[in-house]
PDB file of C-alpha atoms in Angstrom:
ATOM      1  CA  MET A   1     -19.040   0.807 -30.226  1.00 42.00           C
ATOM      2  CA  ALA A   2     -22.187   0.453 -28.340  1.00 44.00           C
ATOM      3  CA  PRO A   3     -23.260   2.990 -25.601  1.00 47.00           C
ATOM      4  CA  MET A   4     -23.059   2.027 -22.160  1.00 50.00           C
ATOM      5  CA  THR A   5     -25.969   1.530 -19.979  1.00 52.00           C
ATOM      6  CA  SER A   6     -26.266   2.128 -16.518  1.00 73.00           C
ATOM      7  CA  SER A   7     -27.961  -0.725 -14.743  1.00 87.00           C
ATOM      8  CA  PRO A   8     -28.658  -0.932 -10.831  1.00 92.00           C
ATOM      9  CA  PRO A   9     -26.351  -2.499  -8.648  1.00 93.00           C
ATOM     10  CA  LEU A  10     -27.044  -6.481  -8.002  1.00 95.00           C
ATOM     11  CA  SER A  11     -26.596  -8.401  -4.777  1.00 96.00           C
ATOM     12  CA  TRP A  12     -23.936 -11.531  -4.985  1.00 97.00           C
ATOM     13  CA  ASP A  13     -27.217 -13.823  -5.539  1.00 97.00           C
ATOM     14  CA  GLY A  14     -28.028 -11.498  -8.664  1.00 97.00           C
ATOM     15  CA  PHE A  15     -24.300 -11.443 -10.422  1.00 97.00           C
ATOM     16  CA  ALA A  16     -24.342 -15.552  -9.337  1.00 97.00           C
ATOM     17  CA  THR A  17     -27.319 -15.711 -11.340  1.00 97.00           C
ATOM     18  CA  ALA A  18     -26.317 -13.835 -14.368  1.00 97.00           C
ATOM     19  CA  GLU A  19     -22.564 -14.869 -14.404  1.00 97.00           C
ATOM     20  CA  PRO A  20     -22.357 -18.257 -12.211  1.00 98.00           C
ATOM     21  CA  ASP A  21     -19.212 -19.452 -13.524  1.00 97.00           C
ATOM     22  CA  PHE A  22     -17.663 -16.186 -13.038  1.00 97.00           C
ATOM     23  CA  ALA A  23     -19.118 -15.564  -9.591  1.00 98.00           C
ATOM     24  CA  ASP A  24     -17.755 -19.113  -8.614  1.00 97.00           C
ATOM     25  CA  THR A  25     -14.158 -18.233 -10.033  1.00 96.00           C
ATOM     26  CA  VAL A  26     -14.394 -15.021  -8.317  1.00 97.00           C
ATOM     27  CA  GLN A  27     -15.912 -15.828  -4.856  1.00 97.00           C
ATOM     28  CA  ARG A  28     -13.207 -19.114  -4.620  1.00 96.00           C
ATOM     29  CA  ARG A  29     -10.126 -16.145  -4.989  1.00 95.00           C
ATOM     30  CA  PHE A  30     -11.587 -14.470  -2.405  1.00 96.00           C
ATOM     31  CA  ARG A  31     -11.866 -17.596  -0.072  1.00 95.00           C
ATOM     32  CA  LEU A  32      -8.014 -18.507  -0.414  1.00 93.00           C
ATOM     33  CA  TYR A  33      -7.280 -15.690   2.094  1.00 93.00           C
ATOM     34  CA  LYS A  34      -8.877 -14.448   4.879  1.00 93.00           C
ATOM     35  CA  HIS A  35      -8.039 -10.604   5.134  1.00 95.00           C
ATOM     36  CA  HIS A  36      -8.640  -8.054   2.071  1.00 97.00           C
ATOM     37  CA  VAL A  37      -7.822  -5.052   1.128  1.00 97.00           C
ATOM     38  CA  LEU A  38     -10.993  -2.567   1.271  1.00 98.00           C
ATOM     39  CA  ALA A  39     -11.098   0.994  -0.521  1.00 98.00           C
ATOM     40  CA  THR A  40     -13.634   3.630   1.167  1.00 98.00           C
ATOM     41  CA  LEU A  41     -13.866   7.472   0.471  1.00 98.00           C
ATOM     42  CA  ARG A  42     -13.153   9.978   3.331  1.00 97.00           C
ATOM     43  CA  LYS A  43     -14.779  12.955   4.401  1.00 96.00           C
ATOM     44  CA  ASP A  44     -12.653  14.766   2.016  1.00 97.00           C
ATOM     45  CA  GLY A  45     -13.060  12.465  -0.963  1.00 96.00           C
ATOM     46  CA  SER A  46      -9.422  11.082  -0.765  1.00 97.00           C
ATOM     47  CA  PRO A  47      -9.242   7.389  -0.601  1.00 97.00           C
ATOM     48  CA  ARG A  48      -8.720   5.163   2.330  1.00 98.00           C
ATOM     49  CA  VAL A  49      -7.539   1.690   2.246  1.00 98.00           C
ATOM     50  CA  THR A  50      -7.986  -0.466   5.534  1.00 97.00           C
ATOM     51  CA  GLY A  51      -8.143  -4.441   5.754  1.00 96.00           C
ATOM     52  CA  LEU A  52     -11.366  -6.254   5.709  1.00 95.00           C
ATOM     53  CA  GLU A  53     -12.699  -9.761   5.667  1.00 94.00           C
ATOM     54  CA  ALA A  54     -15.410 -10.620   3.052  1.00 96.00           C
ATOM     55  CA  ASP A  55     -18.360 -13.327   4.123  1.00 96.00           C
ATOM     56  CA  PHE A  56     -20.744 -14.713   1.859  1.00 97.00           C
ATOM     57  CA  ARG A  57     -23.871 -15.784   3.102  1.00 96.00           C
ATOM     58  CA  PHE A  58     -27.491 -15.435   2.563  1.00 96.00           C
ATOM     59  CA  GLY A  59     -27.332 -14.982  -1.110  1.00 96.00           C
ATOM     60  CA  GLU A  60     -24.799 -11.957  -0.271  1.00 97.00           C
ATOM     61  CA  MET A  61     -21.230 -10.630  -0.382  1.00 98.00           C
ATOM     62  CA  LEU A  62     -21.375  -8.996   3.611  1.00 98.00           C
ATOM     63  CA  LEU A  63     -18.747  -6.794   5.117  1.00 98.00           C
ATOM     64  CA  GLY A  64     -18.342  -6.895   8.538  1.00 96.00           C
ATOM     65  CA  MET A  65     -16.364  -4.037  10.419  1.00 96.00           C
ATOM     66  CA  MET A  66     -15.873  -2.792  14.375  1.00 95.00           C
ATOM     67  CA  PRO A  67     -18.545  -0.616  15.625  1.00 92.00           C
ATOM     68  CA  ASP A  68     -17.827   3.098  14.620  1.00 92.00           C
ATOM     69  CA  SER A  69     -14.560   2.241  12.675  1.00 97.00           C
ATOM     70  CA  LEU A  70     -13.531   4.748  10.302  1.00 97.00           C
ATOM     71  CA  LYS A  71     -14.385   2.634   7.189  1.00 98.00           C
ATOM     72  CA  ALA A  72     -17.808   2.004   8.566  1.00 98.00           C
ATOM     73  CA  LEU A  73     -18.183   5.825   8.918  1.00 98.00           C
ATOM     74  CA  ASP A  74     -16.935   6.214   5.382  1.00 98.00           C
ATOM     75  CA  LEU A  75     -19.295   4.119   4.102  1.00 98.00           C
ATOM     76  CA  ARG A  76     -22.452   5.348   6.080  1.00 97.00           C
ATOM     77  CA  ARG A  77     -21.360   8.703   4.621  1.00 98.00           C
ATOM     78  CA  ASP A  78     -20.724   7.595   1.167  1.00 98.00           C
ATOM     79  CA  PRO A  79     -21.734   3.586   0.223  1.00 98.00           C
ATOM     80  CA  ARG A  80     -18.909   3.674  -3.119  1.00 98.00           C
ATOM     81  CA  PHE A  81     -16.500   0.865  -2.421  1.00 98.00           C
ATOM     82  CA  ALA A  82     -14.094  -1.172  -3.455  1.00 98.00           C
ATOM     83  CA  LEU A  83     -12.734  -4.756  -2.597  1.00 98.00           C
ATOM     84  CA  HIS A  84      -9.507  -6.121  -3.549  1.00 97.00           C
ATOM     85  CA  ALA A  85      -8.862  -9.808  -3.054  1.00 96.00           C
ATOM     86  CA  ASN A  86      -5.569 -10.743  -0.944  1.00 93.00           C
ATOM     87  CA  PRO A  87      -2.874 -11.384  -3.505  1.00 87.00           C
ATOM     88  CA  GLY A  88      -1.176 -13.805  -1.893  1.00 85.00           C
ATOM     89  CA  PRO A  89       2.309 -14.571  -0.750  1.00 82.00           C
ATOM     90  CA  ASP A  90       4.158 -13.994  -3.690  1.00 76.00           C
ATOM     91  CA  ALA A  91       4.135 -12.408  -7.245  1.00 69.00           C
ATOM     92  CA  GLU A  92       2.972 -15.796  -9.431  1.00 71.00           C
ATOM     93  CA  MET A  93      -0.740 -14.565  -9.059  1.00 71.00           C
ATOM     94  CA  ASN A  94      -1.394 -18.109 -10.069  1.00 75.00           C
ATOM     95  CA  ASP A  95      -5.283 -17.737  -8.943  1.00 81.00           C
ATOM     96  CA  GLY A  96      -5.712 -14.314 -10.707  1.00 88.00           C
ATOM     97  CA  ASP A  97      -6.291 -10.887  -9.473  1.00 93.00           C
ATOM     98  CA  VAL A  98     -10.126 -10.310  -7.915  1.00 97.00           C
ATOM     99  CA  ARG A  99     -11.751  -6.760  -7.445  1.00 98.00           C
ATOM    100  CA  VAL A 100     -15.372  -5.762  -6.803  1.00 98.00           C
ATOM    101  CA  SER A 101     -17.031  -2.482  -6.466  1.00 98.00           C
ATOM    102  CA  GLY A 102     -20.083  -0.774  -6.364  1.00 98.00           C
ATOM    103  CA  ARG A 103     -22.106   0.061  -2.987  1.00 98.00           C
ATOM    104  CA  ALA A 104     -22.273  -0.954   0.806  1.00 98.00           C
ATOM    105  CA  VAL A 105     -25.606  -0.967   2.037  1.00 98.00           C
ATOM    106  CA  GLU A 106     -25.582  -1.345   5.719  1.00 98.00           C
ATOM    107  CA  ILE A 107     -27.870  -4.392   7.369  1.00 98.00           C
ATOM    108  CA  THR A 108     -29.882  -2.870  10.177  1.00 96.00           C
ATOM    109  CA  ASP A 109     -32.634  -5.745  10.086  1.00 97.00           C
ATOM    110  CA  PRO A 110     -32.717  -7.208  13.839  1.00 97.00           C
ATOM    111  CA  GLU A 111     -33.503 -10.649  12.311  1.00 97.00           C
ATOM    112  CA  VAL A 112     -30.635 -11.031   9.580  1.00 96.00           C
ATOM    113  CA  ILE A 113     -28.414  -9.507  12.085  1.00 97.00           C
ATOM    114  CA  ALA A 114     -29.238 -12.679  14.582  1.00 97.00           C
ATOM    115  CA  ARG A 115     -29.000 -15.143  12.074  1.00 97.00           C
ATOM    116  CA  PHE A 116     -25.778 -13.669  10.894  1.00 97.00           C
ATOM    117  CA  VAL A 117     -24.467 -13.568  14.535  1.00 97.00           C
ATOM    118  CA  GLU A 118     -25.750 -17.435  14.507  1.00 97.00           C
ATOM    119  CA  GLU A 119     -24.014 -18.913  11.890  1.00 96.00           C
ATOM    120  CA  ALA A 120     -20.791 -16.629  11.667  1.00 95.00           C
ATOM    121  CA  THR A 121     -20.226 -15.759  15.646  1.00 94.00           C
ATOM    122  CA  PRO A 122     -18.393 -12.289  14.912  1.00 94.00           C
ATOM    123  CA  PRO A 123     -17.130 -10.185  17.662  1.00 92.00           C
ATOM    124  CA  GLU A 124     -20.052  -8.025  18.861  1.00 93.00           C
ATOM    125  CA  PRO A 125     -20.942  -5.190  18.798  1.00 95.00           C
ATOM    126  CA  PHE A 126     -20.544  -4.550  14.820  1.00 96.00           C
ATOM    127  CA  HIS A 127     -21.428  -3.242  11.863  1.00 97.00           C
ATOM    128  CA  LEU A 128     -22.803  -5.208   8.840  1.00 98.00           C
ATOM    129  CA  PHE A 129     -23.101  -4.345   4.948  1.00 98.00           C
ATOM    130  CA  ARG A 130     -24.039  -6.156   2.140  1.00 98.00           C
ATOM    131  CA  ALA A 131     -22.262  -5.575  -1.286  1.00 98.00           C
ATOM    132  CA  GLU A 132     -24.411  -4.251  -4.157  1.00 98.00           C
ATOM    133  CA  LEU A 133     -22.222  -4.971  -7.081  1.00 98.00           C
ATOM    134  CA  THR A 134     -21.506  -2.677 -10.139  1.00 98.00           C
ATOM    135  CA  GLU A 135     -18.364  -4.051 -11.342  1.00 98.00           C
ATOM    136  CA  VAL A 136     -16.596  -7.176 -11.061  1.00 98.00           C
ATOM    137  CA  VAL A 137     -12.860  -7.481 -12.416  1.00 98.00           C
ATOM    138  CA  ARG A 138     -10.564 -10.541 -12.751  1.00 97.00           C
ATOM    139  CA  ILE A 139      -6.954 -10.142 -14.294  1.00 96.00           C
ATOM    140  CA  GLY A 140      -4.987 -13.617 -14.588  1.00 92.00           C
ATOM    141  CA  LEU A 141      -2.636 -15.206 -16.998  1.00 90.00           C
ATOM    142  CA  ASP A 142      -3.404 -17.659 -19.689  1.00 89.00           C
ATOM    143  CA  ASN A 143       0.126 -18.976 -20.894  1.00 88.00           C
ATOM    144  CA  ASP A 144       1.471 -15.885 -22.054  1.00 88.00           C
ATOM    145  CA  GLU A 145      -1.606 -13.786 -22.236  1.00 92.00           C
ATOM    146  CA  LEU A 146      -2.946 -11.204 -20.016  1.00 93.00           C
ATOM    147  CA  VAL A 147      -6.478 -12.437 -19.633  1.00 96.00           C
ATOM    148  CA  ILE A 148      -9.222  -9.559 -17.989  1.00 97.00           C
ATOM    149  CA  GLN A 149     -12.366 -10.734 -17.335  1.00 97.00           C
ATOM    150  CA  SER A 150     -15.030  -7.730 -16.578  1.00 98.00           C
ATOM    151  CA  TRP A 151     -18.886  -7.635 -15.740  1.00 98.00           C
ATOM    152  CA  ARG A 152     -21.389  -5.061 -15.126  1.00 97.00           C
ATOM    153  CA  PRO A 153     -24.946  -5.494 -14.084  1.00 97.00           C
ATOM    154  CA  GLY A 154     -26.848  -5.619 -17.308  1.00 95.00           C
ATOM    155  CA  GLN A 155     -23.886  -6.328 -19.296  1.00 95.00           C
ATOM    156  CA  GLU A 156     -22.318 -10.130 -20.672  1.00 95.00           C
ATOM    157  CA  LEU A 157     -18.951 -10.729 -19.155  1.00 98.00           C
ATOM    158  CA  ARG A 158     -16.302  -9.236 -21.442  1.00 98.00           C
ATOM    159  CA  THR A 159     -13.068 -11.049 -21.897  1.00 97.00           C
ATOM    160  CA  VAL A 160     -10.030  -9.316 -23.532  1.00 97.00           C
ATOM    161  CA  ARG A 161      -6.415 -11.044 -24.225  1.00 96.00           C
ATOM    162  CA  ARG A 162      -3.312  -9.195 -24.529  1.00 94.00           C
ATOM    163  CA  LYS A 163       0.198 -10.733 -25.444  1.00 88.00           C
TER     164      LYS A 163
END
């Protein structure tokens, strides 16, 4: 087995360039529902799980939050996160189960924020973070097989099938 190499995180656009079909599948899955589940790390290192909307603009996956929300403060202190797409109203998971992980970097550039406000009209004030991806995973069913797709920067999309 080849050793895992550690590549720097990539923007959404970088991920979409590396794996366009997979990125499209993941983005469609996130767009099925408005609210998703964000995991951050508290000061003591324990997990915090909260609801969040994900927005795809400017070649980025953007995460907006209310000012001084605990999740925003968590990400300012430790940018590591995982975002799990809303699983939907039933147990069928016809569109698969999707999760992205990485680092959330706060956007402070006034021009980018103004452009976001103009296009998205979020409630103000807010914090805005861009996702730098370190892992993207989709789990779904293909007939009687469980299909696990995973991607990391610098690596090809990996697919594992289990009966």
